[in-house]
Coordinates of C-alpha atoms in Angstrom, one line a residue:
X1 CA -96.8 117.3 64.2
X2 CA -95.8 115.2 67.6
X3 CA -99.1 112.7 67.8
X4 CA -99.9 109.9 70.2
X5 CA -101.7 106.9 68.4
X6 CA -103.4 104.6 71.0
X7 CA -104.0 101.2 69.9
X8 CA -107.0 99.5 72.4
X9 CA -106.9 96.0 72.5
X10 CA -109.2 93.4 74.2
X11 CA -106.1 92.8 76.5
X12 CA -104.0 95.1 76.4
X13 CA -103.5 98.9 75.5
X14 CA -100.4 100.1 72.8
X15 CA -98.4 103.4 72.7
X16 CA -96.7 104.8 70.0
X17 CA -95.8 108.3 69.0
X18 CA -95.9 109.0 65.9
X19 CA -93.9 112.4 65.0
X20 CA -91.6 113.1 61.6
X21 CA -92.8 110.0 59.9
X22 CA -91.1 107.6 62.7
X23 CA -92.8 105.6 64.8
X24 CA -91.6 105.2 68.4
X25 CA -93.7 102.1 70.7
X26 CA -94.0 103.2 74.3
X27 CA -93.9 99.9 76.7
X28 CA -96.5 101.5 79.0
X29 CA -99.3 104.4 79.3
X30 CA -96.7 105.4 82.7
X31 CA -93.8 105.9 80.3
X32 CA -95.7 108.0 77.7
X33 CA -96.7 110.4 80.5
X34 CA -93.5 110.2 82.1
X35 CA -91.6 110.6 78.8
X36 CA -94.2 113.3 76.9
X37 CA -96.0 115.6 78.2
X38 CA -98.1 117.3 75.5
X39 CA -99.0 116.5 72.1
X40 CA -100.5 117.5 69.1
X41 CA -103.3 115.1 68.1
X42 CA -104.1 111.8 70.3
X43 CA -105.6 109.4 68.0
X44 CA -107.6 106.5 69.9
X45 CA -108.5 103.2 68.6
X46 CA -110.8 100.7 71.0
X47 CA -112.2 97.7 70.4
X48 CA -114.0 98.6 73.6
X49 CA -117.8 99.6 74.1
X50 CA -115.9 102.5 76.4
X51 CA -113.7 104.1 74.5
X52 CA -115.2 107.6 75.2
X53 CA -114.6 106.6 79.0
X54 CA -110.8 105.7 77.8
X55 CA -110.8 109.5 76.1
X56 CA -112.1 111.2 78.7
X57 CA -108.8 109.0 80.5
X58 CA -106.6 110.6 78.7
X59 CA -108.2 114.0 77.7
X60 CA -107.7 114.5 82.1
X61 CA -103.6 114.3 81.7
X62 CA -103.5 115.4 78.8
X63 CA -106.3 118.7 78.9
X64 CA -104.8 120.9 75.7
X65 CA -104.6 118.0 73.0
X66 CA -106.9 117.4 70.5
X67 CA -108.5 113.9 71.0
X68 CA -110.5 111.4 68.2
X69 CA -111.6 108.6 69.0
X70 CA -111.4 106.4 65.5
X71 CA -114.9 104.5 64.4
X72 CA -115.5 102.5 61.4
X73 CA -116.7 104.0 58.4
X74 CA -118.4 102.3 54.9
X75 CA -115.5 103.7 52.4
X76 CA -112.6 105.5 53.4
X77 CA -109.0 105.9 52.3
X78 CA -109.2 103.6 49.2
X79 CA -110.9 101.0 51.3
X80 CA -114.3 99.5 51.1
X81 CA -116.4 97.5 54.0
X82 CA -117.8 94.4 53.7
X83 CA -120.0 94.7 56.2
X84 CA -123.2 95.4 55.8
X85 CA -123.6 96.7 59.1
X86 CA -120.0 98.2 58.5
X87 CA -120.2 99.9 62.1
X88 CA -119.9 96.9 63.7
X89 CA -116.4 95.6 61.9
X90 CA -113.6 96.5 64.4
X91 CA -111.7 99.6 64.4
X92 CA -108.4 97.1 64.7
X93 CA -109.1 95.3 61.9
X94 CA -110.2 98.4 59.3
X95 CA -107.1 100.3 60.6
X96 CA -105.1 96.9 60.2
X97 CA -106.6 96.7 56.6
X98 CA -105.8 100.4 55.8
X99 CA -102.0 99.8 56.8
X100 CA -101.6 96.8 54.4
X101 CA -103.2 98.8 51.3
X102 CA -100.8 101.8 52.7
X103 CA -98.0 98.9 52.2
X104 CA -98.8 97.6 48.9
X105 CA -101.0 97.7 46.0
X106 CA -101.7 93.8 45.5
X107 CA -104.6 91.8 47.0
X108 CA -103.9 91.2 50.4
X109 CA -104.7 88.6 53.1
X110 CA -104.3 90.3 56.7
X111 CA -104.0 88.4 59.7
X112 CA -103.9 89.2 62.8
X113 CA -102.8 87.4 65.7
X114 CA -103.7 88.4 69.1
X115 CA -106.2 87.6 71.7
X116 CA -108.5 86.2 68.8
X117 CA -107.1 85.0 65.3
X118 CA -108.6 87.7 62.6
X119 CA -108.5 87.0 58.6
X120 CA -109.4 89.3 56.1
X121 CA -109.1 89.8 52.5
X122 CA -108.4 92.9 50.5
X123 CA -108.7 93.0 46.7
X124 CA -106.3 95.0 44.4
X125 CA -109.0 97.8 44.3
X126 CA -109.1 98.2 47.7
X127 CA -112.7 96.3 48.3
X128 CA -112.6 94.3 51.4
X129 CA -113.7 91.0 50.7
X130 CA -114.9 89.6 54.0
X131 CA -112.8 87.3 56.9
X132 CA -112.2 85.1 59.7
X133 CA -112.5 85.1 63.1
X134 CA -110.8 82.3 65.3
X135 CA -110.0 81.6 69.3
X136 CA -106.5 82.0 69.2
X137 CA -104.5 78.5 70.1
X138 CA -104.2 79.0 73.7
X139 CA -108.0 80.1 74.2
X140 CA -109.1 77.2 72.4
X141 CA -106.2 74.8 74.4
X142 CA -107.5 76.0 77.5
X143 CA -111.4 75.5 77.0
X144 CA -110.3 72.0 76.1
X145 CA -108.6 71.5 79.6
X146 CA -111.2 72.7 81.2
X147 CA -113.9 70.8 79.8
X148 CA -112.0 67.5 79.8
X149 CA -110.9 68.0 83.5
X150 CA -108.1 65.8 83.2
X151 CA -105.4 67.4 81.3
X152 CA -102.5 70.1 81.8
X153 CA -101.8 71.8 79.0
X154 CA -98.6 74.1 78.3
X155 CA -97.9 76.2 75.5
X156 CA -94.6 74.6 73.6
X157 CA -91.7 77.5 73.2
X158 CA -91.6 76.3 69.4
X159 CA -94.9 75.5 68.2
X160 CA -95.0 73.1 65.1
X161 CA -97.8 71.6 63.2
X162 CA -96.4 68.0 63.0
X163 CA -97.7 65.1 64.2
X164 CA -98.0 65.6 67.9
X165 CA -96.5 62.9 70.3
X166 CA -97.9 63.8 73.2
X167 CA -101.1 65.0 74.3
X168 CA -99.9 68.0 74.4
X169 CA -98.1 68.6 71.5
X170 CA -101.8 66.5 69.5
X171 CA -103.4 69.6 71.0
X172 CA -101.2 72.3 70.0
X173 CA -100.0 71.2 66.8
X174 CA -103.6 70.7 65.8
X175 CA -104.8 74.7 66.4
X176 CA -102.0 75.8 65.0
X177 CA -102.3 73.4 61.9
X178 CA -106.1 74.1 61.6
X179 CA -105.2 78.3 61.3
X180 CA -102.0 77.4 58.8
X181 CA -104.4 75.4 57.0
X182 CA -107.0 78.2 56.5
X183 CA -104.3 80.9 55.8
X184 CA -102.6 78.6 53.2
X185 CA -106.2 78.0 51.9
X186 CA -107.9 81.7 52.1
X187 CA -104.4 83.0 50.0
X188 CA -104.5 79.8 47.1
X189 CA -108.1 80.7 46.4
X190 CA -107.3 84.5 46.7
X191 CA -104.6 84.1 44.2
X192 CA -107.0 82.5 41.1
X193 CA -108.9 85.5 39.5
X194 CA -110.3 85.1 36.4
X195 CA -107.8 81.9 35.9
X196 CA -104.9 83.6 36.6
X197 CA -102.5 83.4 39.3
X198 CA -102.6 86.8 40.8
X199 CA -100.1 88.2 43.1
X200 CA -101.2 88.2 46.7
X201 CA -99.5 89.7 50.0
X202 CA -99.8 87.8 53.2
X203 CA -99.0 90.1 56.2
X204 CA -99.5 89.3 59.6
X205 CA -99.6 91.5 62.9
X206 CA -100.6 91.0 66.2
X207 CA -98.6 89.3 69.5
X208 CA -98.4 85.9 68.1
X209 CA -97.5 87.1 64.3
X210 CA -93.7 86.0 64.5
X211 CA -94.9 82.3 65.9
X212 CA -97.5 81.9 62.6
X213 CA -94.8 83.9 60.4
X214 CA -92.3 80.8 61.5
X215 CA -94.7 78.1 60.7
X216 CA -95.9 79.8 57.4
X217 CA -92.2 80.0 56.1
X218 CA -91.9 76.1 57.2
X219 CA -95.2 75.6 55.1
X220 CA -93.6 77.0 52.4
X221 CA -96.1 80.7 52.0
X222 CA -94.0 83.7 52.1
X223 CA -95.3 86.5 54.8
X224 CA -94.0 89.4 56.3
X225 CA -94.7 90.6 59.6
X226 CA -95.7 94.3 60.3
X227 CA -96.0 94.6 64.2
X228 CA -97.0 98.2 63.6
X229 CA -99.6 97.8 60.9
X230 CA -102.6 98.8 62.9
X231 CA -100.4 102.1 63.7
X232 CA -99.7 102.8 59.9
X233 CA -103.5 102.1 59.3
X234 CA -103.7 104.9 62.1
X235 CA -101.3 107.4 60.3
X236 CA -103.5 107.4 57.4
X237 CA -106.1 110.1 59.7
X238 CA -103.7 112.9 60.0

């Protein structure tokens, strides 16, 4: 089965065909329909309130496939909502959850880095515990400019969370400490059940994974990134 997993973003849309258990990323909706022009099963997953409008998109180039439009559900897979409105939990981060428990076993602390910061927590039965959800660092950075008036604020090309020397580097080094802080903190606690130490994965996704991964590792907490974890999640409808 040749099938097109869409990935919806707040910013940006992601491509990726997903056909004899590989995955392949597309750089661009252009290049899928130059590349690929039918499939079996489109899969869609929007954080959007359109994301009929996006199907009904698609469904016009691509008029013979089978299209679904992924929405959150209470229980499904081995996974449990938190929410008690579970509807209203985003289809990223259920599908983001669902990849991690497709990955290991273990309690699990995803986190996902793009246009906002997203933590949650996964038990070992599958029962999502609750999460997070931050500005991401150059949201925040920004909002700061703006509202002092009197600053110009860059994003370093190697964030740290040192003490900053410049105004800059207070600012940056400060987000990015505050969300290390919290990560560090949300996987210690996650770690102690019943007074034991308990293993826990930390995985991380998202545009910005590789910059937290790289200030986890110099914090001493091991993670692993899984830029298509979302995509696995995904995988888990056919």
């Amino acid at each position: 089965m040749k099938v097109l997993m869409v990935d919806e973003g707040n910013s940006r849309a992601k491509f990726v065909v997903y056909q004899n258990n590989q995955y392949e990323p597309l750089p661009s909706w252009q290049i899928c329909c130059e590349q690929h022009s039918s499939f079996d099963k489109i899969l869609i997953a929007s954080v959007k309130s359109e994301a009929e409008s996006i199907a009904n998109e698609i469904k016009a180039f691509y008029p013979n496939c089978l299209i679904e439009v992924l929405t959150t559900p209470k229980q499904a897979y081995g996974l449990t909502n938190a929410y008690i409105e579970y509807q209203r939990l985003g289809i990223d981060r259920w599908l983001a959850m669902l990849g991690a428990r497709t990955i290991t076993n273990h309690a699990c602390v995803v986190v996902d880095a793009g246009t906002a910061v997203t933590i949650d927590v996964v038990d070992a039965s599958g029962q999502h515990l609750g999460g997070y959800i931050l500005p991401n660092v150059e949201f925040s950075a920004n909002k700061l400019a703006e509202r002092s008036g009197k600053i110009t604020l860059n994003h370093p090309t190697h964030p740290e969370i040192s003490l900053g020397q410049s105004t800059e580097a207070c600012v940056f080094n400060g987000l990015y400490a505050s969300h290390i802080s919290l990560i560090k903190q949300v996987v210690e606690q996650q770690g102690i059940v019943s007074g034991k130490k308990q293993p826990v994965e930390l995985l991380l996704t998202g545009g910005n994974s590789d910059v937290y991964h790289n200030l986890l590792v110099n914090s001493a907490v091991a993670s692993r990134v899984e830029s298509l974890l979302v995509f696995i999640g995904i995988q888990c409808y056919l």
